[in-house]
mmCIF file of N, CA and C in Angstrom:
data_model
loop_
_atom_site.group_PDB
_atom_site.id
_atom_site.type_symbol
_atom_site.label_atom_id
_atom_site.label_comp_id
_atom_site.label_asym_id
_atom_site.label_seq_id
_atom_site.Cartn_x
_atom_site.Cartn_y
_atom_site.Cartn_z
ATOM 1 N N MET A 23 21.413 1.272 20.188
ATOM 2 C CA MET A 23 20.443 -0.488 20.297
ATOM 3 C C MET A 23 19.107 0.327 20.064
ATOM 4 N N ALA A 24 18.460 -0.186 19.053
ATOM 5 C CA ALA A 24 17.266 -0.158 18.334
ATOM 6 C C ALA A 24 16.023 -0.314 19.561
ATOM 7 N N GLU A 25 15.110 0.482 19.432
ATOM 8 C CA GLU A 25 13.809 0.479 20.255
ATOM 9 C C GLU A 25 12.977 -0.445 20.146
ATOM 10 N N LYS A 26 12.226 -1.275 21.116
ATOM 11 C CA LYS A 26 11.127 -2.308 20.591
ATOM 12 C C LYS A 26 9.887 -1.435 20.612
ATOM 13 N N LYS A 27 9.319 -2.071 19.482
ATOM 14 C CA LYS A 27 7.763 -1.788 19.268
ATOM 15 C C LYS A 27 7.039 -1.872 20.449
ATOM 16 N N GLN A 28 6.479 -0.759 20.957
ATOM 17 C CA GLN A 28 5.503 -1.326 22.023
ATOM 18 C C GLN A 28 4.038 -1.085 21.821
ATOM 19 N N SER A 29 3.165 -2.009 22.229
ATOM 20 C CA SER A 29 1.512 -1.616 21.918
ATOM 21 C C SER A 29 1.082 -0.483 22.800
ATOM 22 N N PHE A 30 0.227 -0.021 22.460
ATOM 23 C CA PHE A 30 -0.451 1.437 22.767
ATOM 24 C C PHE A 30 -0.612 0.924 24.470
ATOM 25 N N GLU A 31 -1.115 -0.209 24.968
ATOM 26 C CA GLU A 31 -1.185 -0.464 26.299
ATOM 27 C C GLU A 31 0.504 -0.438 26.957
ATOM 28 N N GLU A 32 1.247 -1.383 26.258
ATOM 29 C CA GLU A 32 2.364 -1.252 26.745
ATOM 30 C C GLU A 32 2.881 0.089 27.149
ATOM 31 N N SER A 33 2.997 0.737 25.938
ATOM 32 C CA SER A 33 3.504 2.420 26.247
ATOM 33 C C SER A 33 2.476 3.133 27.394
ATOM 34 N N MET A 34 1.339 2.899 27.477
ATOM 35 C CA MET A 34 0.415 3.585 28.615
ATOM 36 C C MET A 34 1.098 3.168 29.817
ATOM 37 N N GLN A 35 1.150 1.848 30.089
ATOM 38 C CA GLN A 35 1.896 1.037 31.113
ATOM 39 C C GLN A 35 3.040 1.939 31.759
ATOM 40 N N ARG A 36 4.056 1.899 30.719
ATOM 41 C CA ARG A 36 5.295 2.805 31.008
ATOM 42 C C ARG A 36 5.063 3.786 31.381
ATOM 43 N N LEU A 37 4.100 4.708 30.889
ATOM 44 C CA LEU A 37 3.949 6.336 31.032
ATOM 45 C C LEU A 37 3.495 6.279 32.370
ATOM 46 N N GLU A 38 2.569 5.416 32.872
ATOM 47 C CA GLU A 38 1.880 5.401 34.192
ATOM 48 C C GLU A 38 3.310 5.244 34.902
ATOM 49 N N THR A 39 3.994 4.388 34.724
ATOM 50 C CA THR A 39 5.018 4.422 35.815
ATOM 51 C C THR A 39 6.276 5.459 35.686
ATOM 52 N N ILE A 40 6.279 6.128 34.678
ATOM 53 C CA ILE A 40 7.169 7.276 34.747
ATOM 54 C C ILE A 40 6.638 8.166 35.583
ATOM 55 N N VAL A 41 5.186 8.387 35.242
ATOM 56 C CA VAL A 41 4.576 9.526 35.984
ATOM 57 C C VAL A 41 4.696 9.385 37.557
ATOM 58 N N SER A 42 4.602 8.099 38.087
ATOM 59 C CA SER A 42 4.877 7.807 39.497
ATOM 60 C C SER A 42 6.311 7.871 39.968
ATOM 61 N N GLU A 43 7.086 7.414 39.161
ATOM 62 C CA GLU A 43 8.544 7.966 39.594
ATOM 63 C C GLU A 43 8.811 9.195 39.541
ATOM 64 N N LEU A 44 8.337 10.026 38.731
ATOM 65 C CA LEU A 44 8.302 11.594 38.754
ATOM 66 C C LEU A 44 7.817 12.074 39.883
ATOM 67 N N GLU A 45 6.637 11.830 40.279
ATOM 68 C CA GLU A 45 5.931 12.215 41.262
ATOM 69 C C GLU A 45 6.561 12.020 42.586
ATOM 70 N N SER A 46 7.157 10.824 42.929
ATOM 71 C CA SER A 46 7.762 10.412 44.166
ATOM 72 C C SER A 46 8.852 11.415 44.321
ATOM 73 N N ASN A 47 9.379 12.210 43.227
ATOM 74 C CA ASN A 47 10.703 13.347 43.274
ATOM 75 C C ASN A 47 11.604 12.704 44.079
ATOM 76 N N GLU A 48 11.945 11.249 44.132
ATOM 77 C CA GLU A 48 13.391 10.781 44.632
ATOM 78 C C GLU A 48 14.366 10.374 43.713
ATOM 79 N N LYS A 49 14.246 11.062 42.462
ATOM 80 C CA LYS A 49 15.314 10.342 41.546
ATOM 81 C C LYS A 49 16.034 11.495 41.424
ATOM 82 N N PRO A 50 17.759 11.555 41.197
ATOM 83 C CA PRO A 50 18.678 12.300 41.248
ATOM 84 C C PRO A 50 18.153 13.287 39.491
ATOM 85 N N LEU A 51 18.478 14.492 39.433
ATOM 86 C CA LEU A 51 17.841 15.437 38.473
ATOM 87 C C LEU A 51 18.148 14.606 37.147
ATOM 88 N N ASP A 52 19.365 14.226 36.737
ATOM 89 C CA ASP A 52 19.888 13.830 35.444
ATOM 90 C C ASP A 52 18.933 12.538 35.122
ATOM 91 N N GLU A 53 18.485 11.673 35.968
ATOM 92 C CA GLU A 53 17.757 10.562 35.670
ATOM 93 C C GLU A 53 16.100 11.305 35.594
ATOM 94 N N THR A 54 15.937 12.113 36.208
ATOM 95 C CA THR A 54 14.725 12.910 36.283
ATOM 96 C C THR A 54 14.134 13.153 34.916
ATOM 97 N N ILE A 55 15.589 13.926 34.123
ATOM 98 C CA ILE A 55 15.478 14.271 32.834
ATOM 99 C C ILE A 55 15.285 13.385 32.015
ATOM 100 N N SER A 56 15.867 12.292 32.111
ATOM 101 C CA SER A 56 15.710 11.259 31.389
ATOM 102 C C SER A 56 14.485 10.608 31.130
ATOM 103 N N LEU A 57 13.758 10.355 32.099
ATOM 104 C CA LEU A 57 12.397 10.003 32.703
ATOM 105 C C LEU A 57 11.279 10.740 31.750
ATOM 106 N N PHE A 58 11.555 12.202 32.125
ATOM 107 C CA PHE A 58 10.772 13.132 31.470
ATOM 108 C C PHE A 58 10.551 12.895 29.970
ATOM 109 N N GLU A 59 12.162 12.986 29.564
ATOM 110 C CA GLU A 59 12.048 12.798 27.792
ATOM 111 C C GLU A 59 11.637 11.515 27.181
ATOM 112 N N GLU A 60 11.540 10.492 28.204
ATOM 113 C CA GLU A 60 10.988 9.032 28.017
ATOM 114 C C GLU A 60 9.755 9.214 27.708
ATOM 115 N N GLY A 61 9.075 9.858 28.729
ATOM 116 C CA GLY A 61 7.409 10.009 28.852
ATOM 117 C C GLY A 61 7.253 11.157 27.350
ATOM 118 N N LEU A 62 7.767 11.827 27.400
ATOM 119 C CA LEU A 62 7.280 12.737 26.250
ATOM 120 C C LEU A 62 7.417 11.942 24.966
ATOM 121 N N LYS A 63 8.479 11.194 24.635
ATOM 122 C CA LYS A 63 8.329 10.396 23.459
ATOM 123 C C LYS A 63 6.872 9.583 23.312
ATOM 124 N N LEU A 64 6.768 8.788 25.028
ATOM 125 C CA LEU A 64 5.691 7.839 24.576
ATOM 126 C C LEU A 64 4.484 8.673 24.602
ATOM 127 N N VAL A 65 4.253 9.761 25.191
ATOM 128 C CA VAL A 65 2.956 10.468 24.872
ATOM 129 C C VAL A 65 2.869 11.015 23.322
ATOM 130 N N LYS A 66 3.714 11.013 22.632
ATOM 131 C CA LYS A 66 3.793 11.425 21.279
ATOM 132 C C LYS A 66 3.500 10.203 20.576
ATOM 133 N N ASN A 67 4.075 8.886 20.887
ATOM 134 C CA ASN A 67 3.863 7.818 20.352
ATOM 135 C C ASN A 67 2.249 7.394 20.743
ATOM 136 N N CYS A 68 1.675 7.565 21.607
ATOM 137 C CA CYS A 68 0.382 7.193 21.926
ATOM 138 C C CYS A 68 -0.566 7.958 21.146
ATOM 139 N N ASP A 69 -0.325 9.344 20.950
ATOM 140 C CA ASP A 69 -0.961 10.125 20.312
ATOM 141 C C ASP A 69 -1.250 10.295 18.933
ATOM 142 N N ALA A 70 -0.250 9.562 18.413
ATOM 143 C CA ALA A 70 0.036 9.040 16.888
ATOM 144 C C ALA A 70 -0.981 7.837 16.693
ATOM 145 N N LYS A 71 -0.684 6.883 17.586
ATOM 146 C CA LYS A 71 -1.278 5.421 17.515
ATOM 147 C C LYS A 71 -2.898 5.880 17.626
ATOM 148 N N LEU A 72 -3.564 7.001 18.878
ATOM 149 C CA LEU A 72 -4.721 6.980 18.898
ATOM 150 C C LEU A 72 -5.117 7.834 17.415
ATOM 151 N N LYS A 73 -4.605 8.790 16.900
ATOM 152 C CA LYS A 73 -5.062 9.649 15.693
ATOM 153 C C LYS A 73 -5.161 8.558 14.724
ATOM 154 N N LYS A 74 -4.053 7.449 14.527
ATOM 155 C CA LYS A 74 -4.474 6.562 13.639
ATOM 156 C C LYS A 74 -5.744 5.410 13.560
ATOM 157 N N PHE A 75 -5.557 4.872 15.134
ATOM 158 C CA PHE A 75 -7.248 4.135 15.122
ATOM 159 C C PHE A 75 -8.417 5.005 15.003
ATOM 160 N N GLU A 76 -8.393 6.254 15.137
ATOM 161 C CA GLU A 76 -9.787 7.234 14.865
ATOM 162 C C GLU A 76 -9.701 7.077 13.573
ATOM 163 N N SER A 77 -8.741 7.369 12.796
ATOM 164 C CA SER A 77 -8.892 7.673 11.335
ATOM 165 C C SER A 77 -9.267 6.201 10.804
ATOM 166 N N GLN A 78 -8.875 5.061 11.320
ATOM 167 C CA GLN A 78 -9.255 3.690 10.916
ATOM 168 C C GLN A 78 -10.717 3.673 11.181
ATOM 169 N N ILE A 79 -11.260 4.182 12.473
ATOM 170 C CA ILE A 79 -12.647 3.796 12.720
ATOM 171 C C ILE A 79 -13.653 4.752 11.800
ATOM 172 N N ASP A 80 -13.059 6.134 11.777
ATOM 173 C CA ASP A 80 -13.701 6.871 10.688
ATOM 174 C C ASP A 80 -13.876 6.566 9.396
ATOM 175 N N ALA A 81 -12.915 5.638 8.852
ATOM 176 C CA ALA A 81 -12.888 5.042 7.525
ATOM 177 C C ALA A 81 -13.913 3.799 7.392
ATOM 178 N N LEU A 82 -14.077 3.088 8.659
ATOM 179 C CA LEU A 82 -15.031 2.023 8.770
ATOM 180 C C LEU A 82 -16.218 2.309 8.770
ATOM 181 N N ILE A 83 -16.623 3.495 9.458
ATOM 182 C CA ILE A 83 -17.900 4.027 9.766
ATOM 183 C C ILE A 83 -18.421 4.469 8.251
ATOM 184 N N SER A 84 -17.660 5.234 7.369
ATOM 185 C CA SER A 84 -17.590 5.983 6.348
ATOM 186 C C SER A 84 -18.117 4.691 5.417
ATOM 187 N N GLU A 85 -17.334 3.596 5.327
ATOM 188 C CA GLU A 85 -17.692 2.646 4.275
ATOM 189 C C GLU A 85 -18.963 1.859 4.697
ATOM 190 N N ASN A 86 -19.433 1.607 5.946
ATOM 191 C CA ASN A 86 -20.566 0.989 6.384
ATOM 192 C C ASN A 86 -21.728 1.782 6.641
ATOM 193 N N GLY A 87 -21.714 2.894 6.355
ATOM 194 C CA GLY A 87 -22.617 3.700 6.796
ATOM 195 C C GLY A 87 -22.794 4.192 8.335
ATOM 196 N N ASP A 88 -23.369 5.214 8.985
ATOM 197 C CA ASP A 88 -23.476 5.804 9.853
ATOM 198 C C ASP A 88 -24.735 5.248 10.478
ATOM 199 N N ASP A 89 -25.181 4.348 10.923
ATOM 200 C CA ASP A 89 -26.218 4.014 12.078
ATOM 201 C C ASP A 89 -26.585 4.221 13.522
ATOM 202 N N THR A 90 -25.390 5.281 13.743
ATOM 203 C CA THR A 90 -25.763 5.829 15.363
ATOM 204 C C THR A 90 -27.095 6.714 15.391
ATOM 205 N N HIS A 91 -27.884 7.356 14.130
ATOM 206 C CA HIS A 91 -28.785 7.903 14.342
ATOM 207 C C HIS A 91 -29.994 7.165 14.074
ATOM 208 N N GLU A 92 -30.036 5.949 13.954
ATOM 209 C CA GLU A 92 -31.354 4.833 14.126
ATOM 210 C C GLU A 92 -31.659 4.521 15.538
ATOM 211 N N ASN A 93 -32.555 4.693 15.972
ATOM 212 C CA ASN A 93 -33.309 4.343 17.277
ATOM 213 C C ASN A 93 -34.525 2.962 17.158
#
């Protein structure tokens, strides 16, 4: 089954749920491993999205000039 593309916010929300479930330490080991694996994929996905957003912001700043030093 193909995975649905999640927004950054959806990925972060799912990651928070996974962390809570892992911290509860109530899941069987095989489910814990699956959750951990899903969490790692989400972290990688969120990191890539953040880097993309950062690159876009840097490009916008470069195109429009850096006005952060004007007071």
